[in-house]
Amino acid sequence: MELHRAKRPRVVDLGRESQITASALHKVLAQVRDEGIPDAVSSSTRFRQRREIARQSTELGSLILQIEVTAKSGKTVVVPVQSPIAMLSLAVRTCPDMANILRSLTSTPQEPLRIAVHSDEITPNDPLKTTTRRMEAIYWSILEFGPARLANESYWFTLCTIRSELVYTLGDKLIELMKVILQPFFNTAEHSFRSGVTLDLGDAPKLIFADIAMVVGDEGAIKAMTGCKGSARAKLCLLCTNVVSHRSSMLPCPTGVLVASTCVDKARRTAQTDAGARAFILRCNEVRDTMPKARCDETQQYLGWNAQKAGMILDDVLNVKIVSSLCWDWLHVYFVGGIFVVEVTELLKRLHSHGLGATVLDSYLQLWTWPKAYASADKVCSSGHVKGTGSELLGIVPVQQK
């Protein structure tokens, strides 16, 4: 036995004491082979080196900004924010493709590049299970990168990640956080995308202008970011001024102004405007400060907005035009309790009477293997009905097509 162990290649024994996947082990060994063994490998050394990289300074300011926010209790909460201006200056030096894109684009104060901001609540745990380890993650990118690159996470920058429990300590929660973390786009070490930022693209410096043009999120994120009442309340959507839930007590409307959400006559709907949304919020603030709570709640329900002390919509520096910039996350619209789930559920109900249905589909899904880069959909019907994350449900589509 000892002779056998002596002859066995050392590489086989690697990873036995601590669990590591075969693919991860292969990548680590390949990197050691190509770059050599580091002088120090302890977890504290790796942490210190990551922190040094994150805290580096650039000609356009520090990469990580420590922004102080006052919580409802009066305590100070420190929010680490990645400087978008400093990050972009580093990215164009390390990513030739990104530098080439910006080199080919033209931006002016009148026609700036369009910044997209995406908010999502994430968790390191199974998202279908109850967990307290949730974090708000806010990302940003530039729409002129194009659809193909925007579908690649490498072209999205992480603006901020913060535990949700800390966000809840703020007066206006995510509304207030968004106002704070978007400020560095227009005020970082006296640099601003609106007044122009000079980036070193390798061959020559170039002045880049940009402004926030899109706010992306699912229904929950949009409600939390903007302060609108959301789909569970009377005013279902912030893009309309007179559409209310068909179950609302405000219907039937004696004046005929309000229409039910089930109404298919588009002519009866009145579209919201950027100025109108801002005016509605200001009205909610006015009522909150001058009228009894019951009247305040009634007004907020009718207008479809919550009163808010601070937010990206009311902030004069940010001046986010929420109506014209709002973008619903299409993946969640279709796959998270959306059209896809409803239609597949109804289909499976009808197939059940013919000896098919969710159980048969679940058995069929077990015959498939998904690529490692994609979420597996083998458990979306395991509970007897369609249920899963957006990524898991997206993975079932090519299977159904077969």
mmCIF file of C-alpha atoms in Angstrom:
data_model
loop_
_atom_site.group_PDB
_atom_site.id
_atom_site.type_symbol
_atom_site.label_atom_id
_atom_site.label_comp_id
_atom_site.label_asym_id
_atom_site.label_seq_id
_atom_site.Cartn_x
_atom_site.Cartn_y
_atom_site.Cartn_z
ATOM 1 C CA MET A 1 0.000 0.000 0.000
ATOM 2 C CA GLU A 2 2.801 2.421 0.894
ATOM 3 C CA LEU A 3 4.567 1.619 -2.379
ATOM 4 C CA HIS A 4 1.341 2.296 -4.259
ATOM 5 C CA ARG A 5 0.924 5.670 -2.529
ATOM 6 C CA ALA A 6 4.517 6.616 -3.267
ATOM 7 C CA LYS A 7 4.024 5.994 -6.960
ATOM 8 C CA ARG A 8 0.722 7.816 -7.162
ATOM 9 C CA PRO A 9 1.087 11.330 -8.617
ATOM 10 C CA ARG A 10 0.954 14.023 -5.932
ATOM 11 C CA VAL A 11 -1.690 15.928 -7.868
ATOM 12 C CA VAL A 12 -4.248 13.212 -7.077
ATOM 13 C CA ASP A 13 -4.001 13.900 -3.339
ATOM 14 C CA LEU A 14 -4.640 17.610 -3.715
ATOM 15 C CA GLY A 15 -8.018 18.751 -2.429
ATOM 16 C CA ARG A 16 -8.645 15.662 -0.264
ATOM 17 C CA GLU A 17 -8.433 17.418 3.114
ATOM 18 C CA SER A 18 -10.661 20.322 2.022
ATOM 19 C CA GLN A 19 -13.530 19.950 -0.416
ATOM 20 C CA ILE A 20 -12.916 21.557 -3.808
ATOM 21 C CA THR A 21 -14.589 20.824 -7.131
ATOM 22 C CA ALA A 22 -12.613 19.212 -9.921
ATOM 23 C CA SER A 23 -13.003 22.198 -12.217
ATOM 24 C CA ALA A 24 -11.875 24.639 -9.490
ATOM 25 C CA LEU A 25 -8.870 22.464 -8.702
ATOM 26 C CA HIS A 26 -7.955 22.367 -12.386
ATOM 27 C CA LYS A 27 -8.059 26.175 -12.644
ATOM 28 C CA VAL A 28 -5.976 26.670 -9.489
ATOM 29 C CA LEU A 29 -3.321 24.186 -10.613
ATOM 30 C CA ALA A 30 -3.190 25.739 -14.078
ATOM 31 C CA GLN A 31 -2.688 29.207 -12.582
ATOM 32 C CA VAL A 32 0.074 27.932 -10.256
ATOM 33 C CA ARG A 33 1.751 26.242 -13.209
ATOM 34 C CA ASP A 34 1.658 29.407 -15.320
ATOM 35 C CA GLU A 35 2.341 32.044 -12.654
ATOM 36 C CA GLY A 36 4.187 30.180 -9.907
ATOM 37 C CA ILE A 37 3.400 29.681 -6.217
ATOM 38 C CA PRO A 38 2.678 32.868 -4.210
ATOM 39 C CA ASP A 39 5.005 33.743 -1.344
ATOM 40 C CA ALA A 40 2.090 33.672 1.135
ATOM 41 C CA VAL A 41 -1.199 31.777 0.808
ATOM 42 C CA SER A 42 -3.026 32.288 4.130
ATOM 43 C CA SER A 43 -6.608 33.572 4.149
ATOM 44 C CA SER A 44 -5.524 36.718 6.008
ATOM 45 C CA THR A 45 -2.931 37.461 3.306
ATOM 46 C CA ARG A 46 -5.483 37.021 0.534
ATOM 47 C CA PHE A 47 -7.915 39.275 2.400
ATOM 48 C CA ARG A 48 -5.272 41.957 2.899
ATOM 49 C CA GLN A 49 -4.283 41.876 -0.762
ATOM 50 C CA ARG A 50 -7.902 42.121 -1.921
ATOM 51 C CA ARG A 51 -8.400 45.088 0.410
ATOM 52 C CA GLU A 52 -5.297 46.823 -0.963
ATOM 53 C CA ILE A 53 -6.585 46.418 -4.507
ATOM 54 C CA ALA A 54 -10.023 47.716 -3.530
ATOM 55 C CA ARG A 55 -8.574 50.731 -1.703
ATOM 56 C CA GLN A 56 -6.223 51.843 -4.448
ATOM 57 C CA SER A 57 -6.291 55.435 -5.637
ATOM 58 C CA THR A 58 -6.483 56.673 -9.205
ATOM 59 C CA GLU A 59 -5.964 60.030 -10.880
ATOM 60 C CA LEU A 60 -9.758 60.389 -10.643
ATOM 61 C CA GLY A 61 -10.027 59.613 -6.936
ATOM 62 C CA SER A 62 -10.173 56.573 -4.655
ATOM 63 C CA LEU A 63 -11.729 53.383 -5.966
ATOM 64 C CA ILE A 64 -13.783 52.856 -2.797
ATOM 65 C CA LEU A 65 -15.640 55.739 -1.172
ATOM 66 C CA GLN A 66 -16.824 55.603 2.436
ATOM 67 C CA ILE A 67 -20.079 57.560 2.584
ATOM 68 C CA GLU A 68 -21.705 58.295 5.933
ATOM 69 C CA VAL A 69 -25.496 58.164 6.280
ATOM 70 C CA THR A 70 -27.545 58.892 9.397
ATOM 71 C CA ALA A 71 -29.892 56.071 10.424
ATOM 72 C CA LYS A 72 -33.319 56.497 12.007
ATOM 73 C CA SER A 73 -31.753 55.923 15.425
ATOM 74 C CA GLY A 74 -29.354 58.801 14.917
ATOM 75 C CA LYS A 75 -26.344 56.508 14.524
ATOM 76 C CA THR A 76 -23.999 56.857 11.571
ATOM 77 C CA VAL A 77 -23.984 54.076 8.988
ATOM 78 C CA VAL A 78 -20.912 53.884 6.733
ATOM 79 C CA VAL A 79 -21.788 52.775 3.204
ATOM 80 C CA PRO A 80 -18.871 51.628 1.008
ATOM 81 C CA VAL A 81 -19.466 52.688 -2.591
ATOM 82 C CA GLN A 82 -17.318 51.924 -5.608
ATOM 83 C CA SER A 83 -16.509 55.177 -7.371
ATOM 84 C CA PRO A 84 -17.964 54.796 -10.894
ATOM 85 C CA ILE A 85 -15.578 57.380 -12.343
ATOM 86 C CA ALA A 86 -12.460 55.802 -10.822
ATOM 87 C CA MET A 87 -13.657 52.294 -11.728
ATOM 88 C CA LEU A 88 -14.227 53.187 -15.370
ATOM 89 C CA SER A 89 -10.764 54.758 -15.582
ATOM 90 C CA LEU A 90 -9.246 51.481 -14.315
ATOM 91 C CA ALA A 91 -11.440 49.331 -16.562
ATOM 92 C CA VAL A 92 -10.366 51.022 -19.799
ATOM 93 C CA ARG A 93 -6.716 50.399 -18.880
ATOM 94 C CA THR A 94 -7.196 46.690 -18.188
ATOM 95 C CA CYS A 95 -9.901 45.853 -20.749
ATOM 96 C CA PRO A 96 -8.876 46.726 -24.339
ATOM 97 C CA ASP A 97 -12.368 46.014 -25.666
ATOM 98 C CA MET A 98 -13.946 48.525 -23.301
ATOM 99 C CA ALA A 99 -11.381 51.138 -24.296
ATOM 100 C CA ASN A 100 -12.086 50.452 -27.977
ATOM 101 C CA ILE A 101 -15.829 50.885 -27.452
ATOM 102 C CA LEU A 102 -15.446 54.237 -25.705
ATOM 103 C CA ARG A 103 -12.922 55.313 -28.328
ATOM 104 C CA SER A 104 -15.537 54.697 -31.040
ATOM 105 C CA LEU A 105 -18.368 56.508 -29.238
ATOM 106 C CA THR A 106 -19.173 60.195 -29.338
ATOM 107 C CA SER A 107 -20.649 61.948 -26.321
ATOM 108 C CA THR A 108 -21.494 65.586 -25.647
ATOM 109 C CA PRO A 109 -23.215 67.457 -22.823
ATOM 110 C CA GLN A 110 -26.324 67.559 -25.023
ATOM 111 C CA GLU A 111 -26.103 63.862 -26.017
ATOM 112 C CA PRO A 112 -24.287 62.034 -23.187
ATOM 113 C CA LEU A 113 -23.743 58.301 -22.936
ATOM 114 C CA ARG A 114 -26.638 56.569 -21.217
ATOM 115 C CA ILE A 115 -26.015 55.060 -17.781
ATOM 116 C CA ALA A 116 -28.185 52.129 -16.667
ATOM 117 C CA VAL A 117 -28.600 51.385 -12.945
ATOM 118 C CA HIS A 118 -29.865 47.979 -11.807
ATOM 119 C CA SER A 119 -30.931 47.064 -8.268
ATOM 120 C CA ASP A 120 -31.548 43.564 -6.950
ATOM 121 C CA GLU A 121 -31.708 41.860 -3.570
ATOM 122 C CA ILE A 122 -29.404 38.848 -3.530
ATOM 123 C CA THR A 123 -28.494 36.105 -1.088
ATOM 124 C CA PRO A 124 -25.673 33.551 -0.837
ATOM 125 C CA ASN A 125 -28.265 30.985 0.283
ATOM 126 C CA ASP A 126 -30.910 29.113 -1.679
ATOM 127 C CA PRO A 127 -33.219 31.973 -2.806
ATOM 128 C CA LEU A 128 -36.294 29.755 -2.443
ATOM 129 C CA LYS A 129 -35.647 29.206 1.272
ATOM 130 C CA THR A 130 -36.190 31.603 4.155
ATOM 131 C CA THR A 131 -32.972 33.448 4.956
ATOM 132 C CA THR A 132 -31.806 36.561 6.769
ATOM 133 C CA ARG A 133 -28.552 36.818 4.818
ATOM 134 C CA ARG A 134 -29.859 39.193 2.177
ATOM 135 C CA MET A 135 -27.969 42.010 0.523
ATOM 136 C CA GLU A 136 -28.910 44.893 -1.709
ATOM 137 C CA ALA A 137 -26.717 44.900 -4.797
ATOM 138 C CA ILE A 138 -26.669 47.875 -7.167
ATOM 139 C CA TYR A 139 -24.919 47.634 -10.527
ATOM 140 C CA TRP A 140 -24.363 50.045 -13.396
ATOM 141 C CA SER A 141 -23.277 49.976 -17.015
ATOM 142 C CA ILE A 142 -23.443 52.022 -20.206
ATOM 143 C CA LEU A 143 -26.205 51.252 -22.716
ATOM 144 C CA GLU A 144 -23.958 52.111 -25.664
ATOM 145 C CA PHE A 145 -21.936 48.959 -24.879
ATOM 146 C CA GLY A 146 -24.681 47.159 -26.824
ATOM 147 C CA PRO A 147 -26.973 44.177 -26.074
ATOM 148 C CA ALA A 148 -24.316 41.472 -26.508
ATOM 149 C CA ARG A 149 -21.907 43.039 -24.024
ATOM 150 C CA LEU A 150 -24.660 44.033 -21.602
ATOM 151 C CA ALA A 151 -25.616 40.348 -21.480
ATOM 152 C CA ASN A 152 -22.110 39.694 -20.101
ATOM 153 C CA GLU A 153 -21.669 40.413 -16.393
ATOM 154 C CA SER A 154 -18.085 41.570 -17.036
ATOM 155 C CA TYR A 155 -19.483 44.775 -18.526
ATOM 156 C CA TRP A 156 -21.521 45.587 -15.421
ATOM 157 C CA PHE A 157 -19.837 47.364 -12.513
ATOM 158 C CA THR A 158 -20.811 46.813 -8.880
ATOM 159 C CA LEU A 159 -21.709 50.187 -7.418
ATOM 160 C CA CYS A 160 -22.601 48.978 -3.926
ATOM 161 C CA THR A 161 -23.423 45.855 -1.911
ATOM 162 C CA ILE A 162 -24.823 46.273 1.578
ATOM 163 C CA ARG A 163 -26.719 44.028 3.957
ATOM 164 C CA SER A 164 -30.471 44.543 3.750
ATOM 165 C CA GLU A 165 -30.712 44.818 7.537
ATOM 166 C CA LEU A 166 -28.547 47.957 7.368
ATOM 167 C CA VAL A 167 -30.709 49.423 4.601
ATOM 168 C CA TYR A 168 -33.780 48.972 6.822
ATOM 169 C CA THR A 169 -32.174 51.173 9.493
ATOM 170 C CA LEU A 170 -32.244 54.202 7.177
ATOM 171 C CA GLY A 171 -35.162 56.605 7.322
ATOM 172 C CA ASP A 172 -36.388 55.970 3.788
ATOM 173 C CA LYS A 173 -34.576 52.633 3.377
ATOM 174 C CA LEU A 174 -33.581 51.901 -0.237
ATOM 175 C CA ILE A 175 -35.020 55.233 -1.413
ATOM 176 C CA GLU A 176 -32.459 57.057 0.700
ATOM 177 C CA LEU A 177 -29.641 54.633 -0.161
ATOM 178 C CA MET A 178 -30.143 55.165 -3.905
ATOM 179 C CA LYS A 179 -29.838 58.913 -3.483
ATOM 180 C CA VAL A 180 -26.581 58.492 -1.565
ATOM 181 C CA ILE A 181 -24.829 55.978 -3.806
ATOM 182 C CA LEU A 182 -25.725 57.718 -7.091
ATOM 183 C CA GLN A 183 -24.087 60.971 -6.020
ATOM 184 C CA PRO A 184 -20.531 59.827 -7.007
ATOM 185 C CA PHE A 185 -21.570 59.773 -10.676
ATOM 186 C CA PHE A 186 -21.713 63.552 -10.514
ATOM 187 C CA ASN A 187 -19.501 64.480 -7.576
ATOM 188 C CA THR A 188 -16.284 62.473 -7.107
ATOM 189 C CA ALA A 189 -13.101 64.358 -6.257
ATOM 190 C CA GLU A 190 -14.493 67.337 -8.197
ATOM 191 C CA HIS A 191 -15.205 65.138 -11.250
ATOM 192 C CA SER A 192 -18.620 64.630 -12.830
ATOM 193 C CA PHE A 193 -19.906 62.666 -15.792
ATOM 194 C CA ARG A 194 -22.195 65.596 -16.633
ATOM 195 C CA SER A 195 -19.335 68.082 -16.949
ATOM 196 C CA GLY A 196 -17.125 65.470 -18.606
ATOM 197 C CA VAL A 197 -14.507 62.994 -17.367
ATOM 198 C CA THR A 198 -11.177 62.606 -19.149
ATOM 199 C CA LEU A 199 -10.217 58.931 -19.580
ATOM 200 C CA ASP A 200 -6.881 57.595 -20.742
ATOM 201 C CA LEU A 201 -7.780 55.204 -23.575
ATOM 202 C CA GLY A 202 -4.202 54.285 -24.376
ATOM 203 C CA ASP A 203 -3.547 56.224 -27.571
ATOM 204 C CA ALA A 204 -4.973 59.516 -26.359
ATOM 205 C CA PRO A 205 -7.201 60.919 -23.586
ATOM 206 C CA LYS A 206 -10.891 61.365 -24.346
ATOM 207 C CA LEU A 207 -13.583 63.450 -22.665
ATOM 208 C CA ILE A 208 -16.605 61.311 -21.753
ATOM 209 C CA PHE A 209 -20.039 62.685 -20.892
ATOM 210 C CA ALA A 210 -22.737 60.469 -19.354
ATOM 211 C CA ASP A 211 -25.998 60.674 -17.436
ATOM 212 C CA ILE A 212 -28.495 58.289 -15.834
ATOM 213 C CA ALA A 213 -30.963 57.191 -18.508
ATOM 214 C CA MET A 214 -32.324 53.857 -17.249
ATOM 215 C CA VAL A 215 -33.360 52.465 -13.865
ATOM 216 C CA VAL A 216 -33.822 48.685 -14.024
ATOM 217 C CA GLY A 217 -35.369 46.331 -11.499
ATOM 218 C CA ASP A 218 -38.105 43.838 -10.762
ATOM 219 C CA GLU A 219 -41.389 44.959 -9.213
ATOM 220 C CA GLY A 220 -40.080 44.774 -5.659
ATOM 221 C CA ALA A 221 -36.884 46.673 -6.463
ATOM 222 C CA ILE A 222 -38.727 49.427 -8.334
ATOM 223 C CA LYS A 223 -41.109 49.874 -5.413
ATOM 224 C CA ALA A 224 -38.230 50.009 -2.925
ATOM 225 C CA MET A 225 -36.072 52.368 -5.027
ATOM 226 C CA THR A 226 -38.744 54.881 -5.972
ATOM 227 C CA GLY A 227 -41.274 54.820 -3.137
ATOM 228 C CA CYS A 228 -44.250 54.001 -5.337
ATOM 229 C CA LYS A 229 -46.986 51.915 -3.700
ATOM 230 C CA GLY A 230 -46.374 48.877 -5.900
ATOM 231 C CA SER A 231 -48.599 46.278 -7.521
ATOM 232 C CA ALA A 232 -50.163 45.087 -4.262
ATOM 233 C CA ARG A 233 -51.833 48.467 -3.646
ATOM 234 C CA ALA A 234 -54.566 50.467 -5.360
ATOM 235 C CA LYS A 235 -52.279 52.261 -7.812
ATOM 236 C CA LEU A 236 -50.600 49.340 -9.570
ATOM 237 C CA CYS A 237 -48.117 51.124 -11.788
ATOM 238 C CA LEU A 238 -46.241 54.397 -11.485
ATOM 239 C CA LEU A 239 -46.457 54.940 -15.251
ATOM 240 C CA CYS A 240 -50.198 55.689 -15.121
ATOM 241 C CA THR A 241 -52.066 58.332 -13.137
ATOM 242 C CA ASN A 242 -55.599 56.927 -13.184
ATOM 243 C CA VAL A 243 -55.326 53.106 -13.318
ATOM 244 C CA VAL A 244 -56.210 51.341 -10.071
ATOM 245 C CA SER A 245 -56.675 47.726 -9.048
ATOM 246 C CA HIS A 246 -59.988 46.288 -10.162
ATOM 247 C CA ARG A 247 -60.480 45.275 -6.516
ATOM 248 C CA SER A 248 -59.989 48.819 -5.221
ATOM 249 C CA SER A 249 -62.654 50.442 -3.065
ATOM 250 C CA MET A 250 -62.193 53.593 -5.179
ATOM 251 C CA LEU A 251 -64.151 51.885 -7.958
ATOM 252 C CA PRO A 252 -66.563 52.576 -9.464
ATOM 253 C CA CYS A 253 -65.292 56.125 -9.778
ATOM 254 C CA PRO A 254 -68.168 58.663 -9.643
ATOM 255 C CA THR A 255 -66.276 61.095 -11.886
ATOM 256 C CA GLY A 256 -65.117 58.452 -14.340
ATOM 257 C CA VAL A 257 -61.484 59.504 -13.947
ATOM 258 C CA LEU A 258 -60.230 56.269 -12.402
ATOM 259 C CA VAL A 259 -60.302 53.097 -14.496
ATOM 260 C CA ALA A 260 -59.862 49.473 -13.480
ATOM 261 C CA SER A 261 -56.633 47.615 -14.150
ATOM 262 C CA THR A 262 -58.669 45.104 -16.167
ATOM 263 C CA CYS A 263 -59.751 47.795 -18.635
ATOM 264 C CA VAL A 264 -58.322 47.110 -22.126
ATOM 265 C CA ASP A 265 -59.301 50.483 -23.574
ATOM 266 C CA LYS A 266 -55.967 52.296 -23.795
ATOM 267 C CA ALA A 267 -57.697 55.574 -24.606
ATOM 268 C CA ARG A 268 -59.076 55.746 -21.069
ATOM 269 C CA ARG A 269 -55.651 55.520 -19.465
ATOM 270 C CA THR A 270 -53.678 58.645 -18.608
ATOM 271 C CA ALA A 271 -49.888 58.344 -18.803
ATOM 272 C CA GLN A 272 -47.734 59.717 -16.002
ATOM 273 C CA THR A 273 -44.926 62.193 -16.694
ATOM 274 C CA ASP A 274 -41.601 62.855 -14.979
ATOM 275 C CA ALA A 275 -42.864 66.173 -13.661
ATOM 276 C CA GLY A 276 -46.125 64.571 -12.588
ATOM 277 C CA ALA A 277 -44.408 61.829 -10.582
ATOM 278 C CA ARG A 278 -42.275 64.422 -8.824
ATOM 279 C CA ALA A 279 -45.361 66.543 -8.080
ATOM 280 C CA PHE A 280 -47.205 63.541 -6.638
ATOM 281 C CA ILE A 281 -44.334 62.814 -4.218
ATOM 282 C CA LEU A 282 -44.135 66.462 -3.157
ATOM 283 C CA ARG A 283 -47.876 66.421 -2.504
ATOM 284 C CA CYS A 284 -47.510 63.311 -0.326
ATOM 285 C CA ASN A 285 -44.760 65.066 1.625
ATOM 286 C CA GLU A 286 -46.944 68.133 2.088
ATOM 287 C CA VAL A 287 -49.888 66.082 3.366
ATOM 288 C CA ARG A 288 -47.631 64.121 5.726
ATOM 289 C CA ASP A 289 -46.392 67.338 7.336
ATOM 290 C CA THR A 290 -49.727 69.171 7.575
ATOM 291 C CA MET A 291 -52.559 66.650 7.955
ATOM 292 C CA PRO A 292 -53.609 63.794 10.272
ATOM 293 C CA LYS A 293 -52.164 60.348 9.592
ATOM 294 C CA ALA A 294 -55.467 58.948 8.313
ATOM 295 C CA ARG A 295 -55.753 61.718 5.701
ATOM 296 C CA CYS A 296 -52.092 61.240 4.806
ATOM 297 C CA ASP A 297 -52.581 57.494 4.231
ATOM 298 C CA GLU A 298 -55.660 58.158 2.115
ATOM 299 C CA THR A 299 -53.815 60.671 -0.074
ATOM 300 C CA GLN A 300 -50.815 58.403 -0.519
ATOM 301 C CA GLN A 301 -53.088 55.541 -1.549
ATOM 302 C CA TYR A 302 -54.898 57.729 -4.075
ATOM 303 C CA LEU A 303 -51.690 59.148 -5.587
ATOM 304 C CA GLY A 304 -49.843 55.826 -5.470
ATOM 305 C CA TRP A 305 -46.699 57.143 -3.748
ATOM 306 C CA ASN A 306 -45.176 57.187 -0.279
ATOM 307 C CA ALA A 307 -43.948 60.376 1.326
ATOM 308 C CA GLN A 308 -40.145 60.480 1.375
ATOM 309 C CA LYS A 309 -37.620 62.856 2.861
ATOM 310 C CA ALA A 310 -34.870 62.032 0.430
ATOM 311 C CA GLY A 311 -34.735 60.157 -2.845
ATOM 312 C CA MET A 312 -33.201 60.130 -6.293
ATOM 313 C CA ILE A 313 -36.385 61.551 -7.867
ATOM 314 C CA LEU A 314 -36.540 64.680 -5.693
ATOM 315 C CA ASP A 315 -32.780 65.245 -5.489
ATOM 316 C CA ASP A 316 -31.824 68.306 -7.544
ATOM 317 C CA VAL A 317 -28.322 67.006 -8.299
ATOM 318 C CA LEU A 318 -29.387 63.569 -9.531
ATOM 319 C CA ASN A 319 -32.615 64.719 -11.202
ATOM 320 C CA VAL A 320 -33.565 61.151 -12.128
ATOM 321 C CA LYS A 321 -36.479 61.233 -14.570
ATOM 322 C CA ILE A 322 -38.096 58.080 -13.271
ATOM 323 C CA VAL A 323 -41.001 57.770 -15.733
ATOM 324 C CA SER A 324 -38.923 58.126 -18.884
ATOM 325 C CA SER A 325 -36.033 56.039 -17.489
ATOM 326 C CA LEU A 326 -37.939 53.178 -15.838
ATOM 327 C CA CYS A 327 -37.291 49.671 -17.206
ATOM 328 C CA TRP A 328 -38.962 46.578 -15.806
ATOM 329 C CA ASP A 329 -36.647 43.579 -15.574
ATOM 330 C CA TRP A 330 -38.069 41.433 -18.386
ATOM 331 C CA LEU A 331 -36.767 38.191 -16.851
ATOM 332 C CA HIS A 332 -38.896 38.712 -13.740
ATOM 333 C CA VAL A 333 -41.896 39.963 -15.729
ATOM 334 C CA TYR A 334 -42.037 36.690 -17.633
ATOM 335 C CA PHE A 335 -40.652 34.143 -15.200
ATOM 336 C CA VAL A 336 -41.229 35.187 -11.566
ATOM 337 C CA GLY A 337 -44.952 34.749 -11.075
ATOM 338 C CA GLY A 338 -45.397 36.190 -14.563
ATOM 339 C CA ILE A 339 -46.803 35.287 -17.943
ATOM 340 C CA PHE A 340 -44.629 32.211 -18.480
ATOM 341 C CA VAL A 341 -45.498 30.671 -15.102
ATOM 342 C CA VAL A 342 -49.237 31.337 -15.524
ATOM 343 C CA GLU A 343 -49.426 29.849 -19.014
ATOM 344 C CA VAL A 344 -47.335 26.764 -18.203
ATOM 345 C CA THR A 345 -49.346 26.167 -15.015
ATOM 346 C CA GLU A 346 -52.632 26.326 -16.905
ATOM 347 C CA LEU A 347 -51.247 24.014 -19.600
ATOM 348 C CA LEU A 348 -50.130 21.445 -17.028
ATOM 349 C CA LYS A 349 -53.562 21.551 -15.353
ATOM 350 C CA ARG A 350 -55.236 20.600 -18.621
ATOM 351 C CA LEU A 351 -52.653 17.936 -19.423
ATOM 352 C CA HIS A 352 -53.211 16.363 -16.005
ATOM 353 C CA SER A 353 -56.631 15.059 -17.082
ATOM 354 C CA HIS A 354 -54.881 13.181 -19.898
ATOM 355 C CA GLY A 355 -52.394 11.450 -17.620
ATOM 356 C CA LEU A 356 -49.671 14.035 -18.071
ATOM 357 C CA GLY A 357 -49.002 17.255 -16.138
ATOM 358 C CA ALA A 358 -46.388 18.521 -13.679
ATOM 359 C CA THR A 359 -45.337 15.061 -12.420
ATOM 360 C CA VAL A 360 -44.583 13.807 -15.917
ATOM 361 C CA LEU A 361 -42.728 17.014 -16.784
ATOM 362 C CA ASP A 362 -40.680 16.691 -13.592
ATOM 363 C CA SER A 363 -39.645 13.144 -14.569
ATOM 364 C CA TYR A 364 -38.698 14.338 -18.042
ATOM 365 C CA LEU A 365 -36.562 17.163 -16.631
ATOM 366 C CA GLN A 366 -34.473 14.627 -14.682
ATOM 367 C CA LEU A 367 -33.223 13.265 -18.011
ATOM 368 C CA TRP A 368 -31.514 16.548 -18.836
ATOM 369 C CA THR A 369 -28.185 17.999 -17.752
ATOM 370 C CA TRP A 370 -27.649 21.754 -17.859
ATOM 371 C CA PRO A 371 -24.282 23.391 -18.629
ATOM 372 C CA LYS A 372 -22.441 24.562 -15.523
ATOM 373 C CA ALA A 373 -22.747 28.188 -16.619
ATOM 374 C CA TYR A 374 -26.562 27.980 -16.414
ATOM 375 C CA ALA A 375 -29.001 27.396 -13.570
ATOM 376 C CA SER A 376 -30.434 23.888 -13.556
ATOM 377 C CA ALA A 377 -34.198 23.586 -14.072
ATOM 378 C CA ASP A 378 -34.503 19.997 -12.849
ATOM 379 C CA LYS A 379 -36.448 20.976 -9.716
ATOM 380 C CA VAL A 380 -38.894 23.583 -11.031
ATOM 381 C CA CYS A 381 -41.764 21.021 -10.989
ATOM 382 C CA SER A 382 -40.608 18.892 -8.046
ATOM 383 C CA SER A 383 -43.320 20.329 -5.760
ATOM 384 C CA GLY A 384 -46.132 19.440 -8.161
ATOM 385 C CA HIS A 385 -46.404 22.900 -9.685
ATOM 386 C CA VAL A 386 -44.139 25.352 -11.492
ATOM 387 C CA LYS A 387 -41.872 27.227 -9.098
ATOM 388 C CA GLY A 388 -38.321 28.516 -9.255
ATOM 389 C CA THR A 389 -36.004 31.468 -9.670
ATOM 390 C CA GLY A 390 -35.942 33.476 -12.883
ATOM 391 C CA SER A 391 -32.736 31.757 -14.007
ATOM 392 C CA GLU A 392 -34.109 28.272 -13.271
ATOM 393 C CA LEU A 393 -37.344 28.913 -15.144
ATOM 394 C CA LEU A 394 -35.410 30.372 -18.062
ATOM 395 C CA GLY A 395 -33.521 27.082 -18.228
ATOM 396 C CA ILE A 396 -36.715 25.105 -18.803
ATOM 397 C CA VAL A 397 -37.562 26.952 -22.036
ATOM 398 C CA PRO A 398 -35.149 25.076 -24.389
ATOM 399 C CA VAL A 399 -36.297 21.774 -22.848
ATOM 400 C CA GLN A 400 -39.927 22.552 -23.561
ATOM 401 C CA GLN A 401 -39.036 23.430 -27.138
ATOM 402 C CA LYS A 402 -37.712 19.873 -27.591
#
